[in-house]
Coordinates of C-alpha atoms in Angstrom, one line a residue:
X1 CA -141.0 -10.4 -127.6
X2 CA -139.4 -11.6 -124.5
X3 CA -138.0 -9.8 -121.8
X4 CA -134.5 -11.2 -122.5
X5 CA -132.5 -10.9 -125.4
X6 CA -130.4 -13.7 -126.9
X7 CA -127.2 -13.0 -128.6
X8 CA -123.8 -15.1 -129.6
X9 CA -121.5 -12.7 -128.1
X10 CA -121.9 -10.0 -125.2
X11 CA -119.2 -7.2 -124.2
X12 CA -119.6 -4.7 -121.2
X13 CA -116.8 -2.5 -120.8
X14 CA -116.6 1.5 -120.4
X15 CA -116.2 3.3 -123.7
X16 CA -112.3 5.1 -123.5
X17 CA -111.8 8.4 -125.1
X18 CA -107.6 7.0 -125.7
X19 CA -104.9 10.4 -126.0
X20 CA -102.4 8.0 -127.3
X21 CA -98.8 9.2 -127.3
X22 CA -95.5 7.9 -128.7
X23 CA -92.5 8.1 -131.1
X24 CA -94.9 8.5 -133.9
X25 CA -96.8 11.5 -132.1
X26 CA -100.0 12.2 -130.4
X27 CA -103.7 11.8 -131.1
X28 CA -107.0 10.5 -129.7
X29 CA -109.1 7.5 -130.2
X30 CA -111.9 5.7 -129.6
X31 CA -111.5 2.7 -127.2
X32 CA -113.0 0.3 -124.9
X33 CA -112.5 -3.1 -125.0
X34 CA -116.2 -3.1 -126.1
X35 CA -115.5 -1.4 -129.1
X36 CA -112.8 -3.2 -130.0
X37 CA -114.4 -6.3 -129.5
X38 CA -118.1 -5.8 -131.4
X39 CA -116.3 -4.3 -134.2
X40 CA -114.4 -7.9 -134.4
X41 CA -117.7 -10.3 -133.5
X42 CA -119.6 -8.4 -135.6
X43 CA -117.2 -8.9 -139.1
X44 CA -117.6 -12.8 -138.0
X45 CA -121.2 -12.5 -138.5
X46 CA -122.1 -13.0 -135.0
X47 CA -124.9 -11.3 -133.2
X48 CA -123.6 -9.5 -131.3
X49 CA -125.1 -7.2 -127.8
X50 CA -122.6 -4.2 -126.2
X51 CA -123.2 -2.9 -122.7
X52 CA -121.1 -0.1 -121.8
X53 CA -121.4 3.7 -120.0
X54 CA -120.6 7.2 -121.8
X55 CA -120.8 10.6 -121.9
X56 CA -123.7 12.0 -124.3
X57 CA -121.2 13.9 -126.6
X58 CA -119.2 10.5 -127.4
X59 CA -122.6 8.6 -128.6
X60 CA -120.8 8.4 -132.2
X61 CA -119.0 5.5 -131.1
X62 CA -122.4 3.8 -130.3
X63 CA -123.9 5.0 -133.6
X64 CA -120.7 3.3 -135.5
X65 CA -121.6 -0.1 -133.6
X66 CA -125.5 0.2 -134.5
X67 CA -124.7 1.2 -138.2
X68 CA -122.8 -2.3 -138.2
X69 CA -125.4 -4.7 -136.4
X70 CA -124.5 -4.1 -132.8
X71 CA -127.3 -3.9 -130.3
X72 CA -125.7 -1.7 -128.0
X73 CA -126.9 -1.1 -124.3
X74 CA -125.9 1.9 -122.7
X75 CA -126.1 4.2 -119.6
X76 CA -125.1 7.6 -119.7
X77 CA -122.5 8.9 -117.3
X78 CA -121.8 13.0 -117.2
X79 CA -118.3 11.7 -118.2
X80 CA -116.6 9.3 -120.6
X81 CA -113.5 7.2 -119.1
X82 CA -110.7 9.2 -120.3
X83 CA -107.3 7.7 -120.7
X84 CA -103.9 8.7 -121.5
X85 CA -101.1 5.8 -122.9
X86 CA -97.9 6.9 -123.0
X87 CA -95.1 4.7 -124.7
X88 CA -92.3 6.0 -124.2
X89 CA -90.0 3.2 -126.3
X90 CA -90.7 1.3 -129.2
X91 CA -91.4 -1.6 -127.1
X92 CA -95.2 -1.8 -127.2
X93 CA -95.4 -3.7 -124.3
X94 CA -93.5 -0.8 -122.0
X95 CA -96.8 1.8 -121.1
X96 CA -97.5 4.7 -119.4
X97 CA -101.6 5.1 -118.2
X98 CA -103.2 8.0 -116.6
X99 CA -106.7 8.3 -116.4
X100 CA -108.8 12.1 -115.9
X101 CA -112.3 10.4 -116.0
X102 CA -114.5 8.0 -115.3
X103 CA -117.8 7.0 -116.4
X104 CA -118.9 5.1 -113.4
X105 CA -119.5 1.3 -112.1
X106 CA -121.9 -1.2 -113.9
X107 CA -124.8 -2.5 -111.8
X108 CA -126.6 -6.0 -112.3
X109 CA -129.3 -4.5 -113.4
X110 CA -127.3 -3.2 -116.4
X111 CA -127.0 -7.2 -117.3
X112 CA -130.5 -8.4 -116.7
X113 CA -131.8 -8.0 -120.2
X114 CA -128.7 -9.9 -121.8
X115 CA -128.3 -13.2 -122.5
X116 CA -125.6 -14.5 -124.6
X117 CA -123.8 -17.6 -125.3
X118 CA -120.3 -15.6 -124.6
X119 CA -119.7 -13.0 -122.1
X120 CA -116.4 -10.8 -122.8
X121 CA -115.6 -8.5 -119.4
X122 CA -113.7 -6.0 -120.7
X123 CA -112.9 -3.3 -118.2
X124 CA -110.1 -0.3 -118.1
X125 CA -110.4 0.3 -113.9
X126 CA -110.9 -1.6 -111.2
X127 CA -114.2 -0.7 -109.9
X128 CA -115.7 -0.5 -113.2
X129 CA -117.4 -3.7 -113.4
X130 CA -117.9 -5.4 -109.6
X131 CA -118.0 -8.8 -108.3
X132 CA -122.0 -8.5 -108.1
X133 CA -122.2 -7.8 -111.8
X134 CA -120.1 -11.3 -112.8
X135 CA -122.0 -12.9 -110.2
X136 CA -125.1 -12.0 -112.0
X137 CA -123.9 -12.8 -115.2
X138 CA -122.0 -16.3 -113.8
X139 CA -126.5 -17.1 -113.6
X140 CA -127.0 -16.9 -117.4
X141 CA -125.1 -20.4 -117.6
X142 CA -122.5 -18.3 -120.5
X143 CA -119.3 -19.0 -121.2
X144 CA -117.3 -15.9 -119.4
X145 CA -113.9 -14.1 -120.3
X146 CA -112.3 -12.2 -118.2
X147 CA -109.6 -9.4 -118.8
X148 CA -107.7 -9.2 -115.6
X149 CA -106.4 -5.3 -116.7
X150 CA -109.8 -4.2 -115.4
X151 CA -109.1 -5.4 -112.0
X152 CA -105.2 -4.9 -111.7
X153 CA -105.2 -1.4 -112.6
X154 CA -106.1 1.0 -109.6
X155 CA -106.5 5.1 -109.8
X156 CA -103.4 6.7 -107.4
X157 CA -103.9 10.2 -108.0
X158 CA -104.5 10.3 -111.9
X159 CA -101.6 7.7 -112.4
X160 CA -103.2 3.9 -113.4
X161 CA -101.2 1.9 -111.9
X162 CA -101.1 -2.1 -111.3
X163 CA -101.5 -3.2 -107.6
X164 CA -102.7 -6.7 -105.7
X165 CA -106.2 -7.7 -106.6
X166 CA -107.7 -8.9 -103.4
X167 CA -111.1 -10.7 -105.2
X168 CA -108.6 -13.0 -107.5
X169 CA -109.1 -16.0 -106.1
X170 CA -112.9 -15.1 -105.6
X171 CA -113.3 -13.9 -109.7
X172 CA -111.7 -16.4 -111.1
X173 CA -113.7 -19.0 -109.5
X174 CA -116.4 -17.9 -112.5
X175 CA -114.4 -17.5 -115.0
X176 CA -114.0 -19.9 -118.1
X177 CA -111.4 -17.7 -120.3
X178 CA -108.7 -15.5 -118.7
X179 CA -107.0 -12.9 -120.8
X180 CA -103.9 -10.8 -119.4
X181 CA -100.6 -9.6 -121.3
X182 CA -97.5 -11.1 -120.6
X183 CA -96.5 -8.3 -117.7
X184 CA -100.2 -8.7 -116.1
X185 CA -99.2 -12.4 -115.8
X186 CA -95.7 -11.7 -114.4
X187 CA -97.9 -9.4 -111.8
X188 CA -100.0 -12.1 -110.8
X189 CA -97.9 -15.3 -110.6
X190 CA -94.4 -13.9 -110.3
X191 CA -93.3 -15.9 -113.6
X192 CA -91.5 -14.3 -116.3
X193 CA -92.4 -17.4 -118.4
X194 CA -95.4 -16.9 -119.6
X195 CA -95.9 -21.1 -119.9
X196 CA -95.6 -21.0 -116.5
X197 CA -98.0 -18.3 -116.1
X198 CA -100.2 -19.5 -118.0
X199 CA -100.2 -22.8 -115.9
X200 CA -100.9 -21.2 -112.6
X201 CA -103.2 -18.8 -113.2
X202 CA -105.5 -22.0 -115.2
X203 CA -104.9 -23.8 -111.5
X204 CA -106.8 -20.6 -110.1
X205 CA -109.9 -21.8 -112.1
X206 CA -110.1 -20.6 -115.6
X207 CA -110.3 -23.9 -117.8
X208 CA -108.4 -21.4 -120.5
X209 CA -105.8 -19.0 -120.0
X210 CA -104.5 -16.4 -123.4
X211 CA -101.3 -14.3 -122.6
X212 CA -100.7 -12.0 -125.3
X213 CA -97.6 -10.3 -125.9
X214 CA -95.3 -8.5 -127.9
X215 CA -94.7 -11.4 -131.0
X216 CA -97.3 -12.8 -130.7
X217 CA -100.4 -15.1 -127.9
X218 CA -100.1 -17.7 -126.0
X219 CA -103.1 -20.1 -125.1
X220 CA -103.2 -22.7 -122.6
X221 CA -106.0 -25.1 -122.9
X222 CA -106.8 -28.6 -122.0
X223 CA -103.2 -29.0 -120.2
X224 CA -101.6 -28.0 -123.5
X225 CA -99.9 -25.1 -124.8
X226 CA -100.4 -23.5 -128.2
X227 CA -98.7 -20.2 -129.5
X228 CA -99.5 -18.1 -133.2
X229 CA -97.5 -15.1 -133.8
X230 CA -98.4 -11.6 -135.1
X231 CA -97.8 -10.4 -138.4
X232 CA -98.8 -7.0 -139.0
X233 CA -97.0 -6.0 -142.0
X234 CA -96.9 -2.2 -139.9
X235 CA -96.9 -1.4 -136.3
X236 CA -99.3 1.5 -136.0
X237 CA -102.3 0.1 -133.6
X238 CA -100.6 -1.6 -130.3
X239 CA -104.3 -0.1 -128.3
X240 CA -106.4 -2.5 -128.2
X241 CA -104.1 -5.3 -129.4
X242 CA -105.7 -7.7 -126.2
X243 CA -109.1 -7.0 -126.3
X244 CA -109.0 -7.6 -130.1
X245 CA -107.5 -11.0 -129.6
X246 CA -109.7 -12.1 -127.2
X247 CA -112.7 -11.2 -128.8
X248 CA -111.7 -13.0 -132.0
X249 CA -110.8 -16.4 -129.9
X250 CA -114.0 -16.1 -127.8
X251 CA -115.9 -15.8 -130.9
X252 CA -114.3 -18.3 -133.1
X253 CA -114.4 -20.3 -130.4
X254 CA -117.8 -21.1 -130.1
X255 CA -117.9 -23.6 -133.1
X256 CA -113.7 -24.4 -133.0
X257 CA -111.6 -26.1 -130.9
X258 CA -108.8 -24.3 -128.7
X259 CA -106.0 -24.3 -131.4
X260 CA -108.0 -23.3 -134.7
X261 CA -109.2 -20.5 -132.5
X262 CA -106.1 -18.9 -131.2
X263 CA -104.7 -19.0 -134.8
X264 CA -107.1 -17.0 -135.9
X265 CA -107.8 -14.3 -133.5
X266 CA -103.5 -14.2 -133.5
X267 CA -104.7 -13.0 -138.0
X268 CA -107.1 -10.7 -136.9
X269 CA -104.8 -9.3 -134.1
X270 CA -102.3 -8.8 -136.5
X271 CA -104.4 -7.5 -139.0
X272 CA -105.8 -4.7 -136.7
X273 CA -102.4 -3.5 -135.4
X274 CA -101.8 -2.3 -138.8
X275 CA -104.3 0.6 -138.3
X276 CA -104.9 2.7 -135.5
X277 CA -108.5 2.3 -133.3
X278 CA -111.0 -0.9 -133.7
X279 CA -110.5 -4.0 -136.6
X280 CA -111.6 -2.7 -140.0
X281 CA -110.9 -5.2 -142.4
X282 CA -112.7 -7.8 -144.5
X283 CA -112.8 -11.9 -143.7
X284 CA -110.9 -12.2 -146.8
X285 CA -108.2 -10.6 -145.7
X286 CA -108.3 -12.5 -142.4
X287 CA -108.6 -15.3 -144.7
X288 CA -105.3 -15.0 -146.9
X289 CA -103.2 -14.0 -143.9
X290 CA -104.0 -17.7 -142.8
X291 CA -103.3 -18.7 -145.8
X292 CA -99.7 -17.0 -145.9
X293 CA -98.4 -17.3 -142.7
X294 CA -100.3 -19.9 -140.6
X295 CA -101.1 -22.5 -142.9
X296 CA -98.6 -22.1 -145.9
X297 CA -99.0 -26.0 -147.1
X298 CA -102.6 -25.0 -147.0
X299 CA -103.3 -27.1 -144.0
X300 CA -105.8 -25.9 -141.9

């Protein structure tokens, strides 16, 4: 066997033990944009490698992934990445984070063994994954996604809050497919329009930019826009929306063009906001949403 593993897909991103609280009440789940994402790449039959860091007593996370397919890589850290998301409305774009752990940086040697056609970044912290770890992976010649949460988001005393990202320009250089939410991108352009946005931060490198937000995705692609709106038939799972969505456009779009792909990670988006934690369901059912609501005249 060689030394290097190939796979379709690749996320590295803590594991997040998520104390979610809101209107409907309190409770914990299992997060990471890892976990969100291999439960998603996974279901689309994808083979699919997880690199992430926890705590010992939160392995059943990685033992859900394995039971399903997913080769998972991990390093354990004496604690997970705790969070705390607060929202204090119903609008599921207003948050409140606070974090009392952390499970430690990523080193390029955590990489080395990976190789993958897609690599999803998918961190909670800034100084969770550094600049020499997308470097490394930048080698591999893989098409790279990039969260910019993981970067934006600093520790102030227990309190995650957003603040200037001084390696932007530098990051982004590498990267193929941004991902941020629609007040991420109002952070780093100054645009509330997320076209425009979308627009400048493709002018920082990316060749695709995805703003989510709270109806629905944006892509920008190939000097076009292209928007697909949620439909969750419940609101019950807003954590994890983005990292859903991206994982579902990065993997459909390795065989699809920009707009069939945003279409159908906007299904499986809504699909998994219907239920707390990671995406659950059955193609079918992705399937039959698209039939529905995107392509009624059964147009595809």
């Amino acid at each position: 066997m060689n030394s290097i593993l190939d796979y379709d897909i690749a996320f590295i991103g803590h594991y997040t033990k998520d104390t979610i609280i809101s209107p409907a009440g309190k409770r914990v789940v299992d997060g990471g944009a890892f976990n969100y994402g291999s439960h998603v790449a996974i279901r689309m039959g994808l083979k699919v490698a997880a690199i992430t860091r926890l705590a010992p007593e939160d392995y059943h996370v990685v033992d859900k992934l394995k039971d399903l397919g997913v080769d998972v890589f991990l390093t354990p850290s004496e604690h997970s990445t705790c969070l705390t998301i607060e929202y204090p409305t119903n609008n599921v774009d207003e948050r409140i984070l606070s974090i009392t752990s952390f499970a430690g940086p990523f080193s390029p040697t955590d990489v080395e063994g990976v190789s993958a056609r897609a690599f999803i970044i998918g961190a909670s912290v800034r100084g969770e994954i550094p600049l020499e770890v997308i470097e490394k992976i930048r080698e591999k010649n893989a098409l790279i996604s990039v969260d910019v949460q993981g970067f934006m988001r600093v520790n102030h005393g227990g309190k995650l809050v957003y603040d200037n990202w001084p390696e932007k320009e530098h990051v982004l250089m590498y990267v193929d497919v941004l991902k941020a939410d629609a007040v991420e991108s109002e952070m780093l352009t100054g645009e509330k329009d997320i076209k425009i946005a979308a627009r400048k931060l493709s002018e920082l490198g990316p060749d695709e930019v995805l703003i989510t937000h709270q109806n629905g995705v944006l892509l920008y692609a190939n000097n076009n826009y292209y928007e697909a709106e949620f439909y969750p038939k419940k609101l019950v799972g807003r954590s994890g929306r983005g990292d859903t969505c991206i994982a579902a456009y990065m993997a459909r779009r390795l065989t699809t063009p920009p707009p069939q792909a945003i279409i159908w990670a906007a299904a499986i988006t809504s699909l998994k906001m219907e239920n707390e934690g990671p995406f659950q369901k059955n193609l079918a059912e992705v399937e039959e949403l698209l039939k529905n609501k995107y392509y009624p005249t059964g147009s595809a």
